[in-house]
């Protein structure tokens, strides 16, 4: 049986016989053992990567100065004094581990010092600037748009436009091949998908990850994912099925949250003008970080709720279908308040729908088909709740009968 490594640090790994043997003389068994551990435990995976970096630095030994002969003699004397009563074989094993640990610490100090002194600080992508640079008029009849890195706009037909990236420069739009002009630039290139009210869309990336994009949502993503991570930005609501890649975590950024995963299914709701943001996990595990440095790990069937104004976090167990059914073309409600239902319909159809005399206890259960027009949806709601519908200029007022 192998040791339980789940809570090991990089320093402990460098003092572990099996880890050192696996790294210096790897076998197929040991390689699979450590790979499975990394896939199952993200914190441990980070510690393993640190330990490997230190070992690699020791092997290369090009830029890091070695110990002087005096320092080496002092180190060996200290080690021998510590282990003088130990059997010779065990003493040699501990000496090796001690040398690795001390040398690793020295290497890390030199490496961190060099990085802090000479490595330029990496600036994150300003996704909001990308979104704000494109002037798109608000219109309920507007088509789904794909905006390329050179600001070229492509109108996508249909209420549920589908994009599928095959390789760089090629994308299928509603199952039809479209060749995109390759941009000659040393800077990362980004596309933007804009889904207006009353429409939905989906994107399948070349790595196999698929996202469903809800009404009134913007998604910014790179033309090609980086080697070390896959990152997109969302303003609105999306559902994701992330293709597993242990070497490239998938990161979803919003204005106030960052969600990191390796492979999973989850829903993100973070609309521009709303304080309440949600992450609902269907499968796998996600880590959610907020702008106030709160970090939370979610399990399946849990919802992460973040109040951006109060900067408060709440995690609860929910019926996931109430939050992800929209990707299949309908809203599902289970004892949901009428105010919440009307707010979702207002956002989806781009029409203000309000109710002045709603009781706090009034709720509704059922499904609403998003393929129907707003009038049909409200009539369906009318059959579940005793209400009257009053059209007022560009808004709709709901009166509850008592």
Tab-separated table of C-alpha atoms in Angstrom:
chain	number	residue	atom	x	y	z
A	1	UNK	CA	0.000	0.000	0.000
A	2	UNK	CA	1.282	3.481	-0.853
A	3	UNK	CA	1.408	6.299	1.679
A	4	UNK	CA	-1.574	8.677	1.888
A	5	UNK	CA	-0.124	11.670	0.025
A	6	UNK	CA	-3.310	13.779	-0.072
A	7	UNK	CA	-2.000	16.415	2.356
A	8	UNK	CA	1.687	16.286	1.476
A	9	UNK	CA	3.606	19.497	0.797
A	10	UNK	CA	6.397	19.867	-1.772
A	11	UNK	CA	8.953	19.656	1.035
A	12	UNK	CA	7.466	16.383	2.309
A	13	UNK	CA	7.472	14.955	-1.204
A	14	UNK	CA	11.159	15.759	-1.567
A	15	UNK	CA	11.756	13.764	1.604
A	16	UNK	CA	9.750	10.752	0.421
A	17	UNK	CA	11.618	7.705	-0.929
A	18	UNK	CA	8.880	6.596	-3.310
A	19	UNK	CA	8.414	10.061	-4.823
A	20	UNK	CA	12.164	10.485	-5.381
A	21	UNK	CA	12.444	6.992	-6.871
A	22	UNK	CA	9.455	7.726	-9.156
A	23	UNK	CA	11.007	10.938	-10.429
A	24	UNK	CA	14.583	9.701	-10.800
A	25	UNK	CA	13.728	6.220	-12.129
A	26	UNK	CA	10.096	6.365	-13.332
A	27	UNK	CA	8.115	3.270	-14.274
A	28	UNK	CA	4.727	3.004	-15.978
A	29	UNK	CA	3.187	2.046	-12.626
A	30	UNK	CA	4.660	4.999	-10.756
A	31	UNK	CA	3.817	7.420	-13.558
A	32	UNK	CA	0.136	6.370	-13.520
A	33	UNK	CA	0.086	6.468	-9.712
A	34	UNK	CA	1.163	10.117	-9.528
A	35	UNK	CA	-0.945	11.131	-12.539
A	36	UNK	CA	-4.109	9.726	-10.927
A	37	UNK	CA	-3.318	11.502	-7.656
A	38	UNK	CA	-2.888	14.825	-9.483
A	39	UNK	CA	-6.176	14.448	-11.317
A	40	UNK	CA	-8.057	13.645	-8.111
A	41	UNK	CA	-6.478	16.293	-5.860
A	42	UNK	CA	-5.752	19.781	-7.237
A	43	UNK	CA	-3.888	21.104	-4.126
A	44	UNK	CA	-1.639	18.034	-4.160
A	45	UNK	CA	-1.104	18.446	-7.913
A	46	UNK	CA	0.242	21.948	-7.269
A	47	UNK	CA	2.650	20.652	-4.603
A	48	UNK	CA	3.848	17.881	-6.944
A	49	UNK	CA	4.535	20.437	-9.678
A	50	UNK	CA	6.574	22.556	-7.236
A	51	UNK	CA	8.585	19.525	-6.133
A	52	UNK	CA	9.250	18.563	-9.760
A	53	UNK	CA	10.369	22.079	-10.626
A	54	UNK	CA	12.853	21.995	-7.772
A	55	UNK	CA	14.179	18.601	-8.837
A	56	UNK	CA	14.558	19.807	-12.431
A	57	UNK	CA	16.408	22.888	-11.233
A	58	UNK	CA	18.784	20.702	-9.237
A	59	UNK	CA	19.444	18.478	-12.247
A	60	UNK	CA	20.158	21.386	-14.580
A	61	UNK	CA	22.243	23.289	-12.014
A	62	UNK	CA	23.199	25.925	-14.570
A	63	UNK	CA	22.212	29.268	-13.103
A	64	UNK	CA	22.031	28.384	-9.420
A	65	UNK	CA	25.395	28.533	-7.615
A	66	UNK	CA	26.403	25.368	-5.750
A	67	UNK	CA	27.477	25.184	-2.096
A	68	UNK	CA	31.080	26.033	-1.298
A	69	UNK	CA	33.364	23.268	-0.061
A	70	UNK	CA	33.252	24.737	3.446
A	71	UNK	CA	29.441	24.784	3.400
A	72	UNK	CA	29.365	21.205	2.123
A	73	UNK	CA	31.697	20.008	4.904
A	74	UNK	CA	29.619	21.788	7.541
A	75	UNK	CA	26.410	20.296	6.120
A	76	UNK	CA	27.800	16.754	6.082
A	77	UNK	CA	29.114	17.095	9.647
A	78	UNK	CA	25.707	18.216	10.883
A	79	UNK	CA	23.967	15.358	9.108
A	80	UNK	CA	26.413	12.739	10.392
A	81	UNK	CA	26.084	14.004	13.975
A	82	UNK	CA	22.309	13.837	13.745
A	83	UNK	CA	22.347	10.258	12.426
A	84	UNK	CA	25.365	8.855	14.287
A	85	UNK	CA	23.334	6.177	16.093
A	86	UNK	CA	21.431	5.047	12.983
A	87	UNK	CA	22.284	2.024	10.910
A	88	UNK	CA	24.511	2.803	7.969
A	89	UNK	CA	21.924	2.006	5.300
A	90	UNK	CA	19.176	4.110	6.852
A	91	UNK	CA	21.648	6.916	7.531
A	92	UNK	CA	22.549	7.103	3.845
A	93	UNK	CA	18.861	7.321	2.897
A	94	UNK	CA	18.262	10.186	5.314
A	95	UNK	CA	21.401	11.980	4.134
A	96	UNK	CA	20.107	11.915	0.568
A	97	UNK	CA	16.728	13.269	1.626
A	98	UNK	CA	18.318	15.967	3.792
A	99	UNK	CA	20.568	17.122	0.982
A	100	UNK	CA	17.604	17.254	-1.414
A	101	UNK	CA	15.548	19.260	1.072
A	102	UNK	CA	18.273	21.817	1.846
A	103	UNK	CA	19.357	22.153	-1.762
A	104	UNK	CA	15.726	22.507	-2.822
A	105	UNK	CA	15.238	25.332	-0.338
A	106	UNK	CA	18.359	27.114	-1.597
A	107	UNK	CA	17.212	26.616	-5.188
A	108	UNK	CA	13.778	27.995	-4.415
A	109	UNK	CA	15.203	31.088	-2.727
A	110	UNK	CA	17.468	31.825	-5.691
A	111	UNK	CA	14.688	31.153	-8.193
A	112	UNK	CA	12.155	33.370	-6.392
A	113	UNK	CA	14.719	36.144	-6.034
A	114	UNK	CA	15.628	35.999	-9.702
A	115	UNK	CA	11.979	35.939	-10.763
A	116	UNK	CA	11.004	38.889	-8.580
A	117	UNK	CA	13.976	40.907	-9.815
A	118	UNK	CA	13.931	40.204	-13.540
A	119	UNK	CA	10.661	38.592	-14.623
A	120	UNK	CA	8.188	41.183	-15.963
A	121	UNK	CA	4.772	41.136	-14.340
A	122	UNK	CA	2.157	39.491	-16.527
A	123	UNK	CA	-0.916	41.574	-17.100
A	124	UNK	CA	-4.275	39.790	-17.279
A	125	UNK	CA	-6.484	40.242	-20.313
A	126	UNK	CA	-8.791	43.263	-20.051
A	127	UNK	CA	-11.962	41.477	-21.147
A	128	UNK	CA	-14.250	44.380	-20.294
A	129	UNK	CA	-12.252	46.596	-22.642
A	130	UNK	CA	-12.781	44.047	-25.434
A	131	UNK	CA	-16.538	44.051	-24.810
A	132	UNK	CA	-16.808	47.832	-24.544
A	133	UNK	CA	-14.799	48.374	-27.730
A	134	UNK	CA	-17.670	46.943	-29.786
A	135	UNK	CA	-20.721	49.158	-30.202
A	136	UNK	CA	-23.768	46.939	-30.575
A	137	UNK	CA	-27.209	48.592	-30.524
A	138	UNK	CA	-29.867	47.064	-28.273
A	139	UNK	CA	-32.616	45.420	-30.301
A	140	UNK	CA	-35.020	42.597	-29.506
A	141	UNK	CA	-34.856	41.411	-33.137
A	142	UNK	CA	-31.067	41.468	-33.323
A	143	UNK	CA	-29.278	38.328	-34.496
A	144	UNK	CA	-26.636	36.395	-32.639
A	145	UNK	CA	-23.264	37.857	-33.617
A	146	UNK	CA	-19.737	36.490	-33.781
A	147	UNK	CA	-17.227	39.342	-33.550
A	148	UNK	CA	-13.739	38.435	-34.704
A	149	UNK	CA	-10.454	39.784	-33.398
A	150	UNK	CA	-10.257	42.287	-36.270
A	151	UNK	CA	-13.746	43.608	-35.275
A	152	UNK	CA	-15.385	41.952	-38.276
A	153	UNK	CA	-18.991	41.035	-37.390
A	154	UNK	CA	-20.761	37.902	-38.560
A	155	UNK	CA	-24.556	37.628	-38.173
A	156	UNK	CA	-25.601	34.089	-37.236
A	157	UNK	CA	-28.999	32.885	-38.380
A	158	UNK	CA	-31.531	31.225	-36.097
A	159	UNK	CA	-32.679	31.529	-32.512
A	160	UNK	CA	-30.172	28.884	-31.369
A	161	UNK	CA	-27.041	29.478	-33.458
A	162	UNK	CA	-24.353	26.809	-33.110
A	163	UNK	CA	-20.602	27.280	-33.513
A	164	UNK	CA	-18.103	24.425	-33.650
A	165	UNK	CA	-14.369	25.073	-33.892
A	166	UNK	CA	-12.487	22.353	-35.753
A	167	UNK	CA	-9.042	23.902	-35.988
A	168	UNK	CA	-7.435	27.328	-36.188
A	169	UNK	CA	-9.062	29.346	-38.942
A	170	UNK	CA	-12.009	26.987	-39.429
A	171	UNK	CA	-15.386	27.003	-37.708
A	172	UNK	CA	-18.722	25.408	-38.483
A	173	UNK	CA	-21.681	27.776	-38.118
A	174	UNK	CA	-24.982	25.903	-37.956
A	175	UNK	CA	-23.158	22.874	-39.450
A	176	UNK	CA	-21.802	24.895	-42.399
A	177	UNK	CA	-18.040	25.333	-42.770
A	178	UNK	CA	-16.753	28.900	-42.574
A	179	UNK	CA	-13.101	29.748	-43.239
A	180	UNK	CA	-11.832	32.577	-41.067
A	181	UNK	CA	-8.952	34.750	-42.148
A	182	UNK	CA	-5.870	34.119	-40.033
A	183	UNK	CA	-4.621	37.191	-38.202
A	184	UNK	CA	-0.892	37.904	-38.344
A	185	UNK	CA	-0.129	39.109	-34.831
A	186	UNK	CA	2.179	38.231	-31.966
A	187	UNK	CA	-0.560	39.113	-29.457
A	188	UNK	CA	-3.308	36.661	-28.414
A	189	UNK	CA	-6.428	37.013	-30.567
A	190	UNK	CA	-9.936	36.978	-29.083
A	191	UNK	CA	-13.382	36.368	-30.515
A	192	UNK	CA	-16.607	37.525	-28.926
A	193	UNK	CA	-20.029	35.874	-29.104
A	194	UNK	CA	-22.947	38.216	-28.465
A	195	UNK	CA	-26.356	36.629	-27.819
A	196	UNK	CA	-29.214	39.175	-27.688
A	197	UNK	CA	-32.479	38.886	-25.757
A	198	UNK	CA	-34.816	36.130	-26.890
A	199	UNK	CA	-32.007	34.047	-28.424
A	200	UNK	CA	-29.650	31.296	-27.306
A	201	UNK	CA	-26.473	29.837	-28.758
A	202	UNK	CA	-23.757	27.226	-28.213
A	203	UNK	CA	-20.016	26.977	-28.875
A	204	UNK	CA	-17.942	23.805	-29.129
A	205	UNK	CA	-14.229	24.513	-28.812
A	206	UNK	CA	-11.510	22.518	-30.540
A	207	UNK	CA	-10.592	20.811	-27.223
A	208	UNK	CA	-14.097	19.315	-26.976
A	209	UNK	CA	-15.440	21.719	-24.357
A	210	UNK	CA	-18.990	22.898	-25.097
A	211	UNK	CA	-20.802	25.916	-23.702
A	212	UNK	CA	-24.477	26.854	-23.995
A	213	UNK	CA	-25.049	30.615	-23.983
A	214	UNK	CA	-28.268	32.116	-22.642
A	215	UNK	CA	-30.159	35.220	-23.704
A	216	UNK	CA	-28.532	38.659	-23.230
A	217	UNK	CA	-25.030	37.205	-22.770
A	218	UNK	CA	-21.541	38.005	-24.072
A	219	UNK	CA	-18.666	35.537	-24.117
A	220	UNK	CA	-15.049	36.462	-24.909
A	221	UNK	CA	-12.654	33.618	-25.716
A	222	UNK	CA	-9.245	33.202	-27.379
A	223	UNK	CA	-8.965	32.069	-30.977
A	224	UNK	CA	-6.601	29.376	-29.640
A	225	UNK	CA	-6.277	28.329	-25.998
A	226	UNK	CA	-2.891	28.840	-24.323
A	227	UNK	CA	-0.621	25.909	-23.495
A	228	UNK	CA	-0.934	26.347	-19.734
A	229	UNK	CA	-4.656	27.150	-19.352
A	230	UNK	CA	-8.004	27.566	-21.108
A	231	UNK	CA	-9.687	30.824	-20.156
A	232	UNK	CA	-12.900	32.586	-21.189
A	233	UNK	CA	-14.858	35.607	-19.911
A	234	UNK	CA	-18.634	35.716	-19.418
A	235	UNK	CA	-21.093	38.527	-18.921
A	236	UNK	CA	-24.472	36.840	-18.582
A	237	UNK	CA	-25.259	33.126	-18.229
A	238	UNK	CA	-23.688	29.976	-19.662
A	239	UNK	CA	-23.731	26.232	-19.034
A	240	UNK	CA	-20.481	24.327	-19.596
A	241	UNK	CA	-19.374	20.762	-20.248
A	242	UNK	CA	-15.609	21.051	-19.855
A	243	UNK	CA	-13.337	18.546	-21.566
A	244	UNK	CA	-10.856	17.105	-19.055
A	245	UNK	CA	-7.238	18.227	-19.399
A	246	UNK	CA	-5.109	17.906	-16.241
A	247	UNK	CA	-2.335	20.045	-17.714
A	248	UNK	CA	-4.646	22.909	-18.769
A	249	UNK	CA	-7.292	23.904	-16.212
A	250	UNK	CA	-10.386	25.625	-17.599
A	251	UNK	CA	-11.047	29.046	-16.078
A	252	UNK	CA	-14.274	31.019	-16.373
A	253	UNK	CA	-13.916	34.669	-15.454
A	254	UNK	CA	-16.688	37.152	-14.717
A	255	UNK	CA	-16.458	40.699	-13.444
A	256	UNK	CA	-16.433	39.553	-9.801
A	257	UNK	CA	-15.734	35.815	-9.883
A	258	UNK	CA	-13.262	33.263	-11.202
A	259	UNK	CA	-14.206	29.588	-11.527
A	260	UNK	CA	-11.451	27.022	-12.040
A	261	UNK	CA	-12.018	23.409	-13.154
A	262	UNK	CA	-10.268	20.464	-14.799
A	263	UNK	CA	-13.302	18.697	-16.241
A	264	UNK	CA	-16.912	19.087	-15.135
A	265	UNK	CA	-20.433	20.374	-15.867
A	266	UNK	CA	-21.719	23.559	-14.270
A	267	UNK	CA	-23.775	26.716	-14.771
A	268	UNK	CA	-22.596	30.318	-14.305
A	269	UNK	CA	-24.945	33.283	-13.997
A	270	UNK	CA	-23.308	36.727	-13.746
A	271	UNK	CA	-25.298	39.392	-15.538
A	272	UNK	CA	-23.957	42.911	-15.920
A	273	UNK	CA	-26.535	44.839	-13.908
A	274	UNK	CA	-27.327	42.285	-11.204
A	275	UNK	CA	-25.691	41.952	-7.787
A	276	UNK	CA	-26.662	38.297	-7.369
A	277	UNK	CA	-24.326	35.824	-9.089
A	278	UNK	CA	-24.553	32.047	-9.062
A	279	UNK	CA	-22.506	28.961	-9.852
A	280	UNK	CA	-24.405	25.650	-9.880
A	281	UNK	CA	-22.377	22.438	-10.103
A	282	UNK	CA	-23.808	19.419	-11.926
A	283	UNK	CA	-20.777	17.105	-12.073
A	284	UNK	CA	-17.152	17.131	-10.906
A	285	UNK	CA	-15.635	19.820	-8.707
A	286	UNK	CA	-15.060	23.554	-9.128
A	287	UNK	CA	-13.199	26.208	-7.182
A	288	UNK	CA	-14.859	29.628	-7.048
A	289	UNK	CA	-12.866	32.734	-6.174
A	290	UNK	CA	-14.520	36.113	-5.668
A	291	UNK	CA	-13.134	39.629	-5.886
A	292	UNK	CA	-13.009	39.824	-2.062
A	293	UNK	CA	-10.609	36.849	-1.993
A	294	UNK	CA	-13.225	34.315	-0.835
A	295	UNK	CA	-12.440	30.784	-2.066
A	296	UNK	CA	-15.025	27.980	-2.105
A	297	UNK	CA	-15.046	24.384	-3.344
A	298	UNK	CA	-18.371	23.056	-4.647
A	299	UNK	CA	-19.699	19.504	-4.741
A	300	UNK	CA	-22.368	18.298	-7.212
A	301	UNK	CA	-25.896	19.670	-6.632
A	302	UNK	CA	-24.532	22.671	-4.751
A	303	UNK	CA	-25.139	26.312	-5.649
A	304	UNK	CA	-22.655	29.083	-4.871
A	305	UNK	CA	-24.531	32.353	-4.422
A	306	UNK	CA	-22.595	35.618	-4.264
A	307	UNK	CA	-24.073	39.013	-3.429
A	308	UNK	CA	-21.648	41.381	-5.140
A	309	UNK	CA	-22.977	44.445	-3.348
A	310	UNK	CA	-22.755	43.018	0.173
A	311	UNK	CA	-19.868	40.665	-0.759
A	312	UNK	CA	-21.623	37.778	0.975
A	313	UNK	CA	-21.351	34.101	0.007
A	314	UNK	CA	-23.949	31.394	0.511
A	315	UNK	CA	-23.651	27.724	-0.500
A	316	UNK	CA	-26.760	25.541	-0.605
A	317	UNK	CA	-28.020	22.254	-2.045
A	318	UNK	CA	-30.455	22.740	-4.943
A	319	UNK	CA	-32.359	20.931	-7.666
A	320	UNK	CA	-29.944	21.547	-10.531
A	321	UNK	CA	-32.686	21.268	-13.178
A	322	UNK	CA	-34.192	24.517	-11.887
A	323	UNK	CA	-30.986	26.275	-12.931
A	324	UNK	CA	-29.799	24.489	-16.080
A	325	UNK	CA	-33.025	23.571	-17.919
A	326	UNK	CA	-32.768	26.762	-20.002
A	327	UNK	CA	-30.043	25.165	-22.150
A	328	UNK	CA	-32.639	22.638	-23.315
A	329	UNK	CA	-35.132	25.363	-24.227
A	330	UNK	CA	-37.307	25.799	-21.150
A	331	UNK	CA	-37.381	27.302	-17.685
A	332	UNK	CA	-38.212	24.966	-14.811
A	333	UNK	CA	-39.493	26.289	-11.503
A	334	UNK	CA	-40.097	24.504	-8.211
A	335	UNK	CA	-41.984	26.605	-5.670
A	336	UNK	CA	-40.292	29.694	-7.109
A	337	UNK	CA	-41.528	33.178	-6.210
A	338	UNK	CA	-43.452	35.045	-8.896
A	339	UNK	CA	-41.028	37.974	-8.701
A	340	UNK	CA	-38.075	35.724	-9.594
A	341	UNK	CA	-40.001	34.158	-12.493
A	342	UNK	CA	-40.955	37.554	-13.900
A	343	UNK	CA	-37.382	38.802	-13.558
A	344	UNK	CA	-36.052	35.837	-15.552
A	345	UNK	CA	-38.680	36.290	-18.262
A	346	UNK	CA	-37.945	40.026	-18.436
A	347	UNK	CA	-34.276	39.346	-18.997
A	348	UNK	CA	-34.817	36.583	-21.532
A	349	UNK	CA	-37.362	38.431	-23.690
A	350	UNK	CA	-35.962	41.925	-23.169
A	351	UNK	CA	-39.264	43.354	-21.923
A	352	UNK	CA	-39.923	44.810	-18.485
A	353	UNK	CA	-42.475	42.590	-16.707
A	354	UNK	CA	-43.416	43.608	-13.183
A	355	UNK	CA	-46.009	43.024	-10.496
A	356	UNK	CA	-46.895	45.595	-7.845
A	357	UNK	CA	-49.179	43.532	-5.642
A	358	UNK	CA	-47.295	40.255	-5.363
A	359	UNK	CA	-47.526	38.534	-1.981
A	360	UNK	CA	-44.192	37.380	-0.643
A	361	UNK	CA	-45.552	33.839	-0.235
A	362	UNK	CA	-46.886	33.521	-3.781
A	363	UNK	CA	-44.914	30.866	-5.683
A	364	UNK	CA	-45.255	28.693	-8.742
A	365	UNK	CA	-44.031	25.308	-10.024
A	366	UNK	CA	-43.852	24.099	-13.624
A	367	UNK	CA	-42.145	24.594	-16.971
A	368	UNK	CA	-42.193	27.436	-19.500
A	369	UNK	CA	-41.160	26.756	-23.104
A	370	UNK	CA	-38.672	29.390	-24.273
A	371	UNK	CA	-39.427	28.566	-27.907
A	372	UNK	CA	-42.836	30.220	-27.413
A	373	UNK	CA	-43.285	33.952	-27.814
A	374	UNK	CA	-43.726	36.078	-24.699
A	375	UNK	CA	-47.517	36.264	-25.016
A	376	UNK	CA	-47.851	32.464	-25.066
A	377	UNK	CA	-45.451	32.121	-22.109
A	378	UNK	CA	-47.457	34.585	-20.018
A	379	UNK	CA	-50.689	32.789	-20.915
A	380	UNK	CA	-49.109	29.543	-19.692
A	381	UNK	CA	-48.175	31.293	-16.465
A	382	UNK	CA	-51.724	32.617	-16.228
A	383	UNK	CA	-53.056	29.051	-16.178
A	384	UNK	CA	-50.931	28.282	-13.104
A	385	UNK	CA	-51.509	31.509	-11.170
A	386	UNK	CA	-54.660	33.661	-11.049
A	387	UNK	CA	-53.389	36.841	-12.677
A	388	UNK	CA	-54.235	39.537	-15.202
A	389	UNK	CA	-51.874	40.783	-17.905
A	390	UNK	CA	-51.859	44.502	-18.698
A	391	UNK	CA	-49.756	45.939	-21.534
A	392	UNK	CA	-48.381	49.375	-20.656
A	393	UNK	CA	-46.407	51.010	-23.484
A	394	UNK	CA	-43.133	49.010	-23.648
A	395	UNK	CA	-43.665	47.098	-20.405
A	396	UNK	CA	-46.105	44.524	-19.031
A	397	UNK	CA	-47.817	44.790	-15.665
A	398	UNK	CA	-49.021	41.675	-13.871
A	399	UNK	CA	-51.965	41.958	-11.470
A	400	UNK	CA	-52.575	39.037	-9.106
A	401	UNK	CA	-56.196	38.178	-8.435
A	402	UNK	CA	-57.188	37.568	-4.809
